[in-house]
XYZ file of C-alpha atoms in Angstrom:
763
model
C -6.328 125.447 46.295
C -3.029 123.435 45.390
C -2.877 123.774 49.259
C -5.788 122.433 50.903
C -5.503 119.321 48.991
C -5.561 116.353 51.581
C -2.765 113.929 52.211
C -5.705 110.856 50.955
C -6.780 112.996 47.948
C -2.996 112.817 46.266
C -1.920 109.898 47.783
C -4.980 108.833 45.567
C -4.175 111.229 42.533
C -0.786 109.504 42.690
C -2.259 105.989 42.861
C -4.944 106.595 39.331
C -1.578 107.982 38.057
C 0.397 105.423 37.967
C -2.064 102.608 36.835
C -3.466 105.578 34.668
C 0.358 105.311 32.707
C 0.490 101.460 33.558
C -2.850 101.535 31.625
C -1.314 103.839 28.682
C 1.781 101.810 27.785
C 0.611 98.398 28.252
C -2.292 99.908 26.162
C -0.899 101.450 23.329
C 1.270 98.194 22.940
C -2.152 95.957 22.603
C -2.890 98.733 20.653
C 0.053 98.638 18.189
C -0.482 94.519 18.043
C -3.931 95.192 16.531
C -6.017 94.932 19.901
C -8.661 97.280 21.722
C -8.187 100.774 21.826
C -10.287 100.609 25.118
C -7.081 100.401 27.314
C -5.087 103.388 25.961
C -8.638 105.721 26.445
C -9.292 104.399 29.343
C -5.646 105.234 31.146
C -5.533 108.347 29.188
C -8.350 109.169 31.445
C -7.272 107.348 34.022
C -3.900 109.345 34.008
C -5.347 112.258 33.460
C -8.342 112.087 36.615
C -4.418 111.410 38.444
C -3.138 115.107 37.572
C -6.200 116.648 38.777
C -6.669 114.819 41.976
C -3.218 115.886 42.669
C -3.585 119.417 42.334
C -6.900 119.197 44.313
C -9.897 119.552 41.284
C -12.874 118.151 41.250
C -12.752 117.663 37.376
C -10.827 114.755 37.891
C -13.784 112.977 40.234
C -16.180 113.619 36.904
C -13.477 112.134 34.869
C -13.306 108.608 36.426
C -17.013 108.894 36.676
C -17.315 109.277 33.187
C -14.517 106.306 32.271
C -16.226 104.797 34.440
C -19.894 104.551 33.047
C -17.907 104.642 29.406
C -16.753 101.157 30.570
C -19.673 99.781 31.814
C -20.617 99.766 28.312
C -17.685 98.642 26.870
C -18.356 95.942 29.224
C -21.492 94.929 28.778
C -21.250 95.009 24.845
C -18.027 93.375 24.692
C -18.865 90.800 27.311
C -22.554 90.041 26.925
C -24.172 88.913 30.434
C -21.105 86.567 31.727
C -20.856 88.133 35.567
C -17.366 86.848 35.837
C -16.868 88.766 32.806
C -18.264 91.524 33.714
C -16.370 91.608 37.091
C -13.251 91.040 35.291
C -13.467 94.471 33.794
C -15.829 96.859 36.124
C -15.081 95.228 39.788
C -11.849 97.139 40.879
C -12.821 100.491 39.211
C -16.216 100.554 40.540
C -14.000 99.739 44.426
C -11.188 102.085 43.033
C -14.564 104.370 42.639
C -15.794 103.915 45.743
C -12.534 104.656 47.523
C -12.609 108.461 45.901
C -16.353 108.976 46.985
C -15.189 108.271 50.192
C -15.908 112.017 52.354
C -12.438 112.375 53.422
C -10.727 111.332 50.138
C -13.258 114.186 48.266
C -12.556 116.564 50.951
C -9.167 117.405 49.121
C -10.911 118.720 46.014
C -12.617 122.285 45.865
C -16.118 122.936 45.325
C -17.640 119.608 46.133
C -20.345 120.297 47.651
C -21.875 117.989 50.308
C -19.686 115.107 50.572
C -22.102 112.295 50.982
C -21.716 108.763 48.674
C -24.664 109.744 46.600
C -23.887 113.144 46.335
C -20.625 111.545 44.592
C -20.113 111.310 40.310
C -17.887 108.492 41.198
C -19.732 107.040 44.047
C -22.960 106.875 42.375
C -21.095 105.922 38.829
C -19.611 103.039 41.398
C -23.060 102.284 42.828
C -24.756 101.438 39.420
C -21.288 99.163 38.594
C -21.780 97.110 41.204
C -25.253 96.835 41.120
C -25.169 95.235 37.404
C -22.677 92.892 38.919
C -24.225 91.534 41.931
C -27.404 91.486 39.717
C -25.876 89.054 37.470
C -24.571 87.271 39.497
C -27.647 86.797 41.727
C -29.065 85.893 38.647
C -26.636 83.032 37.598
C -26.515 81.356 40.619
C -27.395 77.337 40.294
C -29.154 78.208 37.299
C -28.039 75.891 33.670
C -28.645 77.317 30.269
C -31.410 74.759 28.390
C -30.633 74.318 24.511
C -33.864 72.558 24.142
C -36.605 71.262 25.835
C -36.319 69.126 28.791
C -36.811 65.733 28.548
C -38.234 64.188 31.936
C -36.442 61.612 33.309
C -38.779 58.878 32.981
C -40.320 57.518 36.924
C -38.741 54.148 37.573
C -41.108 51.281 37.849
C -38.491 49.324 39.743
C -36.408 50.554 42.351
C -33.469 48.348 41.192
C -32.113 45.131 43.181
C -28.502 45.416 41.906
C -25.829 45.142 44.810
C -22.676 44.542 43.088
C -20.646 47.373 40.754
C -18.471 44.357 39.799
C -16.266 46.960 37.108
C -14.991 50.302 36.982
C -18.124 51.832 35.205
C -19.832 48.878 36.456
C -20.847 47.045 33.112
C -17.488 46.516 31.323
C -19.806 48.990 28.510
C -18.600 51.967 30.673
C -21.928 53.728 31.117
C -21.292 54.247 35.052
C -25.245 53.571 35.608
C -27.069 52.079 38.722
C -30.282 50.591 38.535
C -31.051 52.241 41.999
C -33.627 53.977 43.651
C -33.299 54.676 47.068
C -31.713 57.871 47.084
C -33.511 59.925 44.605
C -34.412 63.314 43.307
C -37.066 63.692 46.552
C -34.001 62.092 49.297
C -30.880 62.876 48.640
C -30.803 66.266 50.253
C -30.636 64.073 53.759
C -27.675 62.170 52.560
C -25.141 61.891 55.224
C -21.182 60.470 55.766
C -21.529 56.351 56.978
C -18.447 56.510 57.337
C -14.477 57.055 56.124
C -11.359 55.543 55.263
C -8.235 56.652 55.136
C -5.689 55.174 53.569
C -2.161 55.939 54.956
C -0.775 56.559 51.103
C -0.603 59.836 49.786
C -0.560 61.687 46.108
C -3.022 61.693 43.384
C -5.777 59.168 44.472
C -8.545 58.698 41.625
C -9.757 55.168 42.450
C -13.420 53.649 41.656
C -13.944 51.353 43.695
C -15.323 48.001 42.871
C -18.472 45.704 45.079
C -18.131 41.780 44.940
C -20.561 40.281 47.721
C -20.365 41.314 50.828
C -16.474 43.593 50.263
C -15.143 46.853 48.978
C -12.106 46.776 47.077
C -10.301 50.272 46.078
C -6.587 50.890 45.191
C -4.296 53.856 45.648
C -1.698 55.769 43.700
C 1.175 53.152 44.813
C -0.637 50.432 43.917
C -1.565 49.125 47.792
C -4.925 47.276 47.415
C -7.357 47.608 49.587
C -10.265 45.442 50.892
C -12.837 46.969 53.226
C -16.389 46.745 54.574
C -19.140 48.064 52.602
C -21.689 49.307 55.872
C -18.842 50.101 58.326
C -15.234 50.807 56.041
C -13.566 48.560 58.106
C -10.314 46.973 56.296
C -10.127 43.810 55.857
C -6.655 43.110 54.483
C -4.366 45.535 52.289
C -1.982 45.005 49.439
C 0.931 46.414 49.606
C 3.802 45.475 46.879
C 5.890 47.819 48.444
C 8.452 48.965 45.498
C 10.385 51.966 45.257
C 8.181 55.338 44.375
C 10.954 57.849 44.883
C 11.487 58.160 41.559
C 7.787 57.549 40.487
C 6.564 61.203 39.527
C 2.764 60.312 37.678
C 2.352 57.828 39.491
C -2.317 56.769 39.581
C -4.751 53.685 40.484
C -8.094 54.735 38.778
C -9.357 51.058 39.746
C -8.708 48.045 40.655
C -10.887 44.323 38.235
C -11.863 40.779 39.481
C -12.062 37.550 37.859
C -13.791 34.414 39.365
C -12.134 31.326 38.336
C -15.134 28.926 36.941
C -15.330 25.541 39.178
C -12.322 27.320 41.075
C -12.221 26.529 44.904
C -10.213 27.073 47.503
C -7.488 30.035 47.578
C -7.672 32.719 44.757
C -10.530 30.880 43.286
C -11.428 34.472 43.135
C -9.054 36.989 42.528
C -8.411 41.259 42.479
C -6.596 42.492 39.333
C -4.182 45.154 39.633
C -1.919 47.207 37.893
C 1.040 48.954 39.977
C 4.114 51.304 39.889
C 7.170 49.470 38.163
C 4.895 47.757 35.825
C 3.593 44.941 36.788
C -0.102 43.264 36.388
C -0.844 41.339 39.853
C -3.090 38.633 40.990
C -4.322 38.284 44.592
C -6.717 36.661 46.429
C -10.174 38.701 47.310
C -10.882 36.974 50.676
C -7.608 37.305 52.172
C -5.609 39.651 50.021
C -2.968 36.835 49.072
C -0.519 36.933 45.804
C -2.112 33.908 43.518
C 0.885 32.149 43.727
C -0.726 30.340 40.292
C -0.680 33.534 38.387
C 2.769 34.649 36.534
C 5.722 34.574 39.355
C 5.083 34.417 42.880
C 1.110 36.350 41.830
C 3.000 39.018 39.859
C 2.989 39.418 35.634
C 6.347 41.378 34.524
C 4.675 44.146 31.734
C 8.204 45.459 31.135
C 9.637 41.920 30.167
C 9.744 42.506 25.232
C 10.089 46.911 26.404
C 13.765 47.209 26.063
C 15.242 50.404 27.977
C 12.546 51.893 30.489
C 13.254 54.693 32.348
C 11.238 54.802 35.833
C 8.011 57.056 35.164
C 8.144 55.749 31.332
C 5.551 53.024 31.913
C 2.843 52.082 34.229
C -0.843 50.559 34.342
C -2.944 53.775 36.022
C -6.479 52.297 34.951
C -8.616 49.507 35.733
C -7.054 46.110 33.245
C -10.176 44.964 31.511
C -11.232 41.309 32.768
C -13.412 39.661 30.117
C -14.121 36.060 29.668
C -10.977 34.418 30.965
C -8.582 37.341 30.045
C -6.699 40.661 31.385
C -6.658 42.841 28.370
C -4.820 45.872 29.425
C -2.765 48.962 27.892
C -0.011 50.848 30.449
C 0.392 55.434 30.399
C 3.709 55.859 28.863
C 5.424 59.051 29.690
C 4.280 61.933 26.447
C 7.172 63.957 25.492
C 10.433 62.299 26.967
C 11.916 60.315 24.378
C 10.777 59.439 20.451
C 12.512 55.767 21.154
C 10.383 55.342 24.531
C 8.311 52.298 25.964
C 6.087 50.468 23.213
C 2.221 51.683 23.531
C 1.433 47.547 23.121
C -1.946 46.691 24.605
C -1.823 42.671 25.598
C -4.056 39.922 26.931
C -3.035 37.643 29.572
C -4.736 34.443 31.302
C -6.939 35.367 33.992
C -5.630 32.520 35.931
C -1.876 31.405 34.885
C -0.936 34.946 33.519
C 0.790 33.384 30.441
C 0.695 36.210 27.405
C -2.332 34.793 25.223
C -1.655 38.007 22.786
C -0.667 41.301 22.060
C -1.434 43.952 19.591
C 1.224 45.671 18.568
C 0.555 48.028 15.735
C 4.386 47.971 14.478
C 3.646 44.693 13.980
C 0.767 42.882 13.647
C 1.559 39.386 12.034
C 2.969 38.888 15.679
C 0.515 37.766 18.145
C 2.720 36.220 20.483
C 5.996 38.064 22.643
C 9.053 39.402 20.092
C 11.847 36.866 19.832
C 14.627 37.009 22.135
C 16.810 40.031 21.257
C 13.632 42.173 20.538
C 11.423 44.522 21.421
C 7.209 45.248 20.751
C 7.733 48.101 18.409
C 8.719 51.439 20.132
C 7.213 54.983 20.107
C 3.867 54.384 19.392
C 0.683 55.423 20.349
C -0.178 54.351 24.235
C -4.064 52.913 25.016
C -3.160 54.417 28.876
C -7.238 54.199 29.720
C -10.072 51.899 30.440
C -11.580 49.964 27.687
C -15.073 48.209 27.052
C -16.172 45.384 25.919
C -18.755 43.690 24.156
C -18.541 39.717 24.723
C -21.277 38.509 22.618
C -19.380 40.428 19.886
C -16.216 39.309 20.657
C -14.684 42.763 20.675
C -12.676 44.997 22.876
C -12.693 48.642 21.771
C -9.461 50.089 22.922
C -8.691 54.083 23.150
C -5.479 55.344 21.845
C -3.271 57.942 22.683
C -0.336 59.579 20.579
C 2.984 58.270 19.009
C 5.749 59.920 20.784
C 6.477 62.765 20.962
C 3.192 64.444 21.022
C 3.591 67.564 19.311
C 6.355 67.048 16.990
C 5.370 64.355 14.036
C 7.760 64.163 11.054
C 9.135 60.460 12.036
C 5.580 58.922 12.551
C 5.380 55.575 10.277
C 2.552 54.235 8.926
C 0.600 52.362 11.232
C 1.226 55.688 13.597
C -1.094 57.535 11.531
C -3.311 54.825 11.532
C -4.108 54.146 14.718
C -2.670 57.120 16.515
C -5.557 59.208 18.566
C -8.138 56.290 17.322
C -11.063 53.474 18.716
C -9.858 50.406 17.734
C -12.034 47.155 17.949
C -9.795 44.288 18.465
C -10.469 40.976 18.718
C -10.974 39.692 22.756
C -9.812 36.036 21.026
C -7.056 36.595 19.702
C -6.210 40.549 19.610
C -6.297 41.215 15.853
C -8.093 44.431 14.712
C -11.690 44.241 13.133
C -11.401 48.129 12.624
C -10.362 51.527 13.777
C -11.874 54.972 13.844
C -9.266 57.799 13.579
C -10.964 61.309 16.194
C -7.798 63.270 15.217
C -5.501 63.061 11.607
C -2.083 63.573 12.357
C -2.502 65.003 16.135
C -0.024 67.592 17.135
C -2.118 68.868 19.994
C -1.917 65.977 22.357
C -5.675 65.237 21.407
C -5.436 61.343 22.510
C -8.637 59.452 22.825
C -8.465 60.014 26.836
C -12.139 57.948 27.873
C -13.288 54.439 28.321
C -15.643 54.418 25.274
C -19.029 53.536 26.446
C -21.576 50.753 24.696
C -25.148 51.664 24.963
C -28.418 50.096 22.612
C -29.677 52.940 20.338
C -33.619 52.526 18.449
C -32.344 52.293 14.098
C -34.865 51.876 11.481
C -34.105 48.348 11.124
C -34.347 48.242 14.642
C -32.315 48.287 17.763
C -28.487 49.458 17.108
C -25.340 48.756 19.135
C -23.843 51.599 19.595
C -20.509 53.129 20.574
C -19.982 57.038 22.362
C -16.578 57.927 22.239
C -15.885 61.483 24.511
C -12.795 63.145 23.706
C -10.576 66.147 25.303
C -11.781 68.136 21.931
C -15.581 68.098 23.487
C -17.228 65.988 20.750
C -18.969 62.742 21.346
C -18.716 60.553 18.236
C -21.269 58.021 17.916
C -20.215 54.837 16.393
C -21.904 51.702 14.716
C -20.017 49.170 17.181
C -19.735 46.266 15.650
C -17.968 48.244 12.203
C -16.959 51.549 13.326
C -19.279 53.136 10.787
C -20.850 56.914 12.063
C -24.725 56.479 13.344
C -24.376 60.636 14.641
C -22.566 62.607 11.097
C -19.304 64.158 11.968
C -18.288 65.712 9.204
C -14.218 65.969 7.989
C -13.981 70.177 8.683
C -11.284 71.990 6.600
C -8.856 73.158 9.506
C -5.693 75.497 9.875
C -2.426 74.746 8.123
C 1.438 75.881 7.917
C 2.732 72.912 10.458
C 6.621 72.567 10.247
C 8.446 71.926 7.760
C 8.149 67.653 6.829
C 5.195 67.432 8.749
C 2.561 65.491 6.790
C -0.447 67.509 8.576
C -4.428 67.176 7.752
C -6.213 69.114 6.046
C -9.466 68.422 7.828
C -10.717 66.983 11.267
C -13.573 64.652 12.260
C -15.706 67.380 14.558
C -18.828 65.162 15.680
C -21.680 66.532 15.555
C -22.875 65.854 19.024
C -20.208 68.278 20.548
C -19.457 70.558 23.285
C -16.953 72.586 21.389
C -15.962 75.920 22.874
C -16.492 79.156 20.188
C -13.179 80.102 19.898
C -11.022 81.953 21.161
C -11.087 86.082 20.802
C -9.615 88.998 22.549
C -12.589 90.013 24.180
C -11.684 86.158 25.603
C -9.534 87.055 27.887
C -9.701 87.949 31.470
C -7.916 89.483 34.843
C -9.034 89.870 38.009
C -8.190 93.246 37.285
C -8.403 95.507 33.493
C -4.298 94.931 34.181
C -3.702 91.872 34.511
C -6.889 91.664 31.373
C -4.725 94.087 29.532
C -1.487 91.594 29.860
C -3.718 88.591 28.958
C -5.182 89.961 25.602
C -1.320 91.369 25.214
C -0.048 87.382 25.479
C -2.823 86.019 23.331
C -1.928 89.034 20.705
C 1.243 87.822 20.680
C 0.568 84.011 20.213
C -0.018 82.177 16.399
C -3.959 80.893 17.384
C -6.277 80.515 13.933
C -9.089 78.704 15.839
C -9.088 75.028 16.905
C -6.133 72.548 15.315
C -3.425 75.661 15.199
C -0.601 73.642 14.273
C 2.491 74.269 16.691
C 5.618 75.485 16.031
C 8.853 77.734 16.610
C 6.523 80.730 17.931
C 4.361 80.207 20.699
C 1.205 78.302 19.661
C -2.125 78.128 21.393
C -3.622 75.767 21.633
C -7.853 75.385 22.628
C -9.427 73.089 24.156
C -5.905 71.839 25.300
C -4.769 67.998 26.648
C -6.676 69.038 29.849
C -9.156 70.532 27.909
C -13.094 68.968 26.522
C -14.161 65.446 27.882
C -10.968 64.017 30.214
C -10.119 60.969 31.163
C -13.637 60.221 33.165
C -15.669 59.790 29.977
C -19.374 60.281 30.222
C -22.295 58.457 32.570
C -25.247 57.812 30.358
C -28.900 56.975 32.085
C -29.455 54.223 30.313
C -32.974 53.768 31.285
C -33.478 57.073 29.272
C -30.571 57.011 27.145
C -29.650 60.744 28.437
C -25.598 61.671 28.011
C -23.967 63.590 31.115
C -20.373 64.525 30.249
C -18.275 66.958 32.186
C -15.902 69.019 30.810
C -12.709 71.679 30.681
C -12.384 74.743 28.568
C -9.090 75.678 28.878
C -6.008 76.916 26.632
C -2.183 75.808 26.748
C 0.070 77.189 25.461
C 3.544 74.717 23.412
C 6.261 76.234 21.594
C 9.107 73.722 19.943
C 12.537 74.904 20.433
C 15.945 74.257 18.725
C 18.142 71.405 21.203
C 21.158 73.777 20.134
C 19.046 77.278 22.074
C 18.446 74.949 24.790
C 21.788 75.009 27.928
C 22.834 71.553 28.144
C 22.661 72.223 32.278
C 19.115 73.432 31.943
C 16.435 71.289 33.377
C 13.350 70.641 30.628
C 10.532 68.675 31.483
C 9.175 67.611 27.389
C 12.970 66.363 25.993
C 11.736 64.910 23.541
C 14.761 63.482 22.538
C 15.925 62.209 19.497
C 14.390 65.056 17.814
C 15.342 68.699 17.045
C 13.078 70.361 19.295
C 12.294 70.439 23.031
C 8.681 70.906 23.881
C 7.747 74.062 26.178
C 4.389 73.825 27.265
C 2.197 75.280 29.874
C -1.595 77.155 31.033
C -2.321 79.846 29.790
C -1.971 81.569 32.969
C -2.504 85.147 33.810
C 0.873 87.580 36.255
C -1.999 87.305 39.117
C -1.752 82.951 38.493
C -5.475 82.892 37.537
C -6.911 81.580 34.194
C -6.287 83.796 30.879
C -9.498 82.444 29.867
C -12.489 84.462 30.871
C -15.017 81.331 32.999
C -16.412 79.141 33.130
C -13.613 76.629 32.915
C -15.912 73.584 34.053
C -19.665 73.137 33.124
C -21.485 69.736 33.188
C -24.167 69.005 30.267
C -26.718 66.755 29.154
C -27.066 65.527 25.951
C -31.315 63.302 25.449
C -29.504 60.457 22.240
C -33.338 60.368 20.705
C -32.806 63.193 19.493
C -29.272 64.570 20.348
C -30.466 67.921 21.391
C -28.612 69.431 24.110
C -30.901 69.470 26.907
C -29.032 71.753 29.910
C -25.512 72.584 30.271
C -24.081 74.283 33.110
C -21.433 75.820 34.962
C -20.048 73.503 37.686
C -17.685 74.164 40.892
C -17.541 77.961 42.853
C -14.628 80.085 43.275
C -14.481 78.656 47.106
C -10.838 77.297 46.824
C -9.649 79.417 44.405
C -7.897 83.026 45.275
C -5.592 84.423 42.978
C -1.833 83.387 43.346
C -2.967 80.091 44.729
C -3.729 82.249 47.785
C -7.772 81.327 49.025
C -10.564 81.529 50.036
C -12.306 82.542 47.319
C -15.921 84.372 46.992
C -17.935 80.832 46.565
C -19.933 82.132 43.935
C -20.269 80.014 40.941
C -17.782 80.146 37.751
C -16.811 76.664 36.851
C -13.867 75.647 37.900
C -11.111 72.885 36.207
C -12.661 69.494 37.101
C -11.112 66.234 36.947
C -13.259 62.941 37.660
C -16.510 61.787 36.502
C -19.878 61.580 36.974
C -22.255 58.662 38.549
C -25.066 58.539 37.235
C -28.771 56.473 38.929
C -32.262 55.467 38.348
C -33.036 57.753 40.780
C -32.611 60.826 38.882
C -29.771 62.052 40.442
C -26.138 62.855 38.888
C -22.658 62.587 41.092
C -20.027 64.069 40.837
C -17.116 65.444 42.886
C -14.591 66.731 40.327
C -14.457 70.493 40.840
C -11.793 72.266 41.952
C -14.127 73.310 45.612
C -13.922 70.061 47.191
C -17.732 69.045 47.007
C -19.604 66.359 46.105
C -22.745 67.564 44.371
C -25.810 65.217 43.187
C -27.879 67.104 40.629
C -31.531 66.535 38.858
C -30.629 64.630 35.912
C -33.793 66.020 34.273
C -33.118 69.911 34.534
C -29.310 69.985 36.213
C -30.291 71.254 39.314
C -27.730 71.350 42.404
C -29.731 68.672 44.795
C -27.152 68.362 47.786
C -24.093 69.328 47.968
C -21.171 68.002 51.054
C -18.157 69.375 51.323
C -15.077 67.315 51.043
C -11.126 66.834 53.084
C -9.266 66.740 50.061
C -9.827 67.705 45.992
C -12.156 64.837 44.679
C -11.007 64.177 41.556
C -12.547 60.684 40.298
C -15.799 59.194 39.591
C -18.529 58.185 41.850
C -20.039 54.920 42.446
C -22.814 53.273 44.230
C -24.280 49.728 45.433
C -26.952 48.104 47.986
C -25.738 46.644 51.218
C -27.790 45.761 54.294
C -30.829 47.173 52.331
C -29.013 50.257 52.538
C -28.203 52.279 49.358
C -23.832 54.011 49.405
C -22.760 56.305 46.993
C -18.921 55.985 47.690
C -16.141 58.273 46.376
C -12.258 59.131 46.441
C -10.920 62.017 48.057
C -7.606 62.201 47.386
C -6.302 65.323 45.964
C -4.461 66.416 42.711
C -1.036 68.401 43.183
C -0.976 69.433 39.249
C -4.369 70.640 39.684
C -3.714 72.315 43.161
C -6.313 70.640 44.990
C -5.528 69.729 48.700
C -4.482 65.954 48.841
C -5.723 63.465 51.296
C -5.727 59.266 52.040
C -9.941 59.307 51.834
C -12.693 56.918 50.858
C -15.796 58.237 52.009
C -19.479 56.665 51.174
C -22.648 58.492 51.836
C -26.202 56.896 52.425
C -29.415 58.030 53.738
C -30.027 58.086 57.757
C -31.666 55.577 59.642
């Protein structure tokens, strides 16, 4: 019998033996860690099948087919109807079964009978498995899960006459909503490119332009500001700060701001306000781009004044400054996990005409309104405010989302004001910067759960009339709903028990607030692990079992700890958008775990480069994405979703995956299959009166339009680079335009570019 075994049959037997041995060894180790016994059993079956194939026995085929059939049942029981979870468990074994069913492989098996594919037990099992996978993928495409009956979006009686987009989010309330409906659900599929402007700058382009009158204003990662014709995209002027950017590693610009001097005339009567590399605040003439000489020193204010020692990448303004009344209010991004003694997170207000300091909110010096005395600094290492702010001029308040005190994952040395104002929403008086109220979203934050996004201000009906509300998305996926006058909860966010067992000396909170409106993912289990094949999925399961994970808020320590959602999870810097007509919140979310470990400094080589040194503490911080050996996530998809919440009921209208695997091949080698997977995403949504949601944030380089009522994709356009930005819209020349930045994002792995792209309906 063995003498008649063909070469291909023996090669197949050797391959099965090798795969089986790996599964048997890994499965045994996984079982010893308390994990699933499936891989141990499957490994034994595949190994035995390999031996039988080598010997030319048809029982090898039958044992493999039986293993595949049992695997199908196990996969459905463990992963349900998620097509990507099924594919990870079934696709590679089914493809191998197809190979084993080929006539020239089966020819070496004795007593095989007819050699047609459908007369092979392995082939039959493979056909059933692949049919299940294909059926689930077909059923899955372009669907949105509905948790509550959809609320029909009210038809717009007024198509909208707004022509400008004067602030980062259109208004100071952070809604990212436009009362325009020339582009709507009935015609959006006809949208086409109107113009493209290339800046020539590199890096992660995340800007949302603003439009004032007949000019569009935008910026590049390294602080170059452009003025463009809104109809043609033709460049009117550019202002290049021409600074040394060689040591800048995290530079970006998410937008610029506009200020009109009351009764002003001539140069700089209207001005563009922008942050810039090197810690500066700049003012330039809106008509010409020339520096405003009466602002600061030759058009610039030095934001590093009073800061003390600041490294080249320690401090940068990456969000559009808030211009309200006659002041410019700004915080800045302070580099994470570099040093406990790092630049202050002070929030400052400057005179919009002269650049003079009006006030400073330094949480460590609450009684000091102005700059520190000569030889002193703003309190170092405090929580910074790196994202966009919202403002209510009527209440006289600016709403400041804060990050973490430095470093993020080690809080033994935090001070009382760090504990109070870290990872919080702080309402400051516009007039003097004093605190009106604060609300903390994460107590003693050790997970880098900065409040990442601009708050959104809306009006909600209440028992005693309309109630001014503030909505705040978080990296965990909460949407906190507060009374913006007082900070009181409108939607309850009960304090919920969380895991304990932090490092000695940590003042860990026993509870954390969790809003009743949230997109928190379910806790991870071993069954949540994923891979391209059963082997790398098994390796991810082993890694999961080796880490500490006790659910949300598992505190980091000396052993590798899994944080889920990670610091890039939930609702990111782009925040939410709101259909203001219908009180519908649109949120795009990420569900992605990271691992964190504190390593004693004495155990780290003095010559080793450490990205997160956490100087002035006993530890360095190790942080990484939870990825498998093939460079794909260990967590099964979806990783990115888009959802709509009806604020009138607090119920989710729909939730759907966003983004395909088109640009997400294993080991970073593309392309992948153009199937809906729910990719990681960075960037925000635009909502319009036309019943549309625009989003370009996904990994697969598409901008898409969704139906606000149902979540269905109505239009999409392939981009030249990653669209990790937030679209905006305006009217010009009688046409509605939708504009976005396609600049890519190196850390996300999307293609880099330098394009600002406008879309409109054809004539």
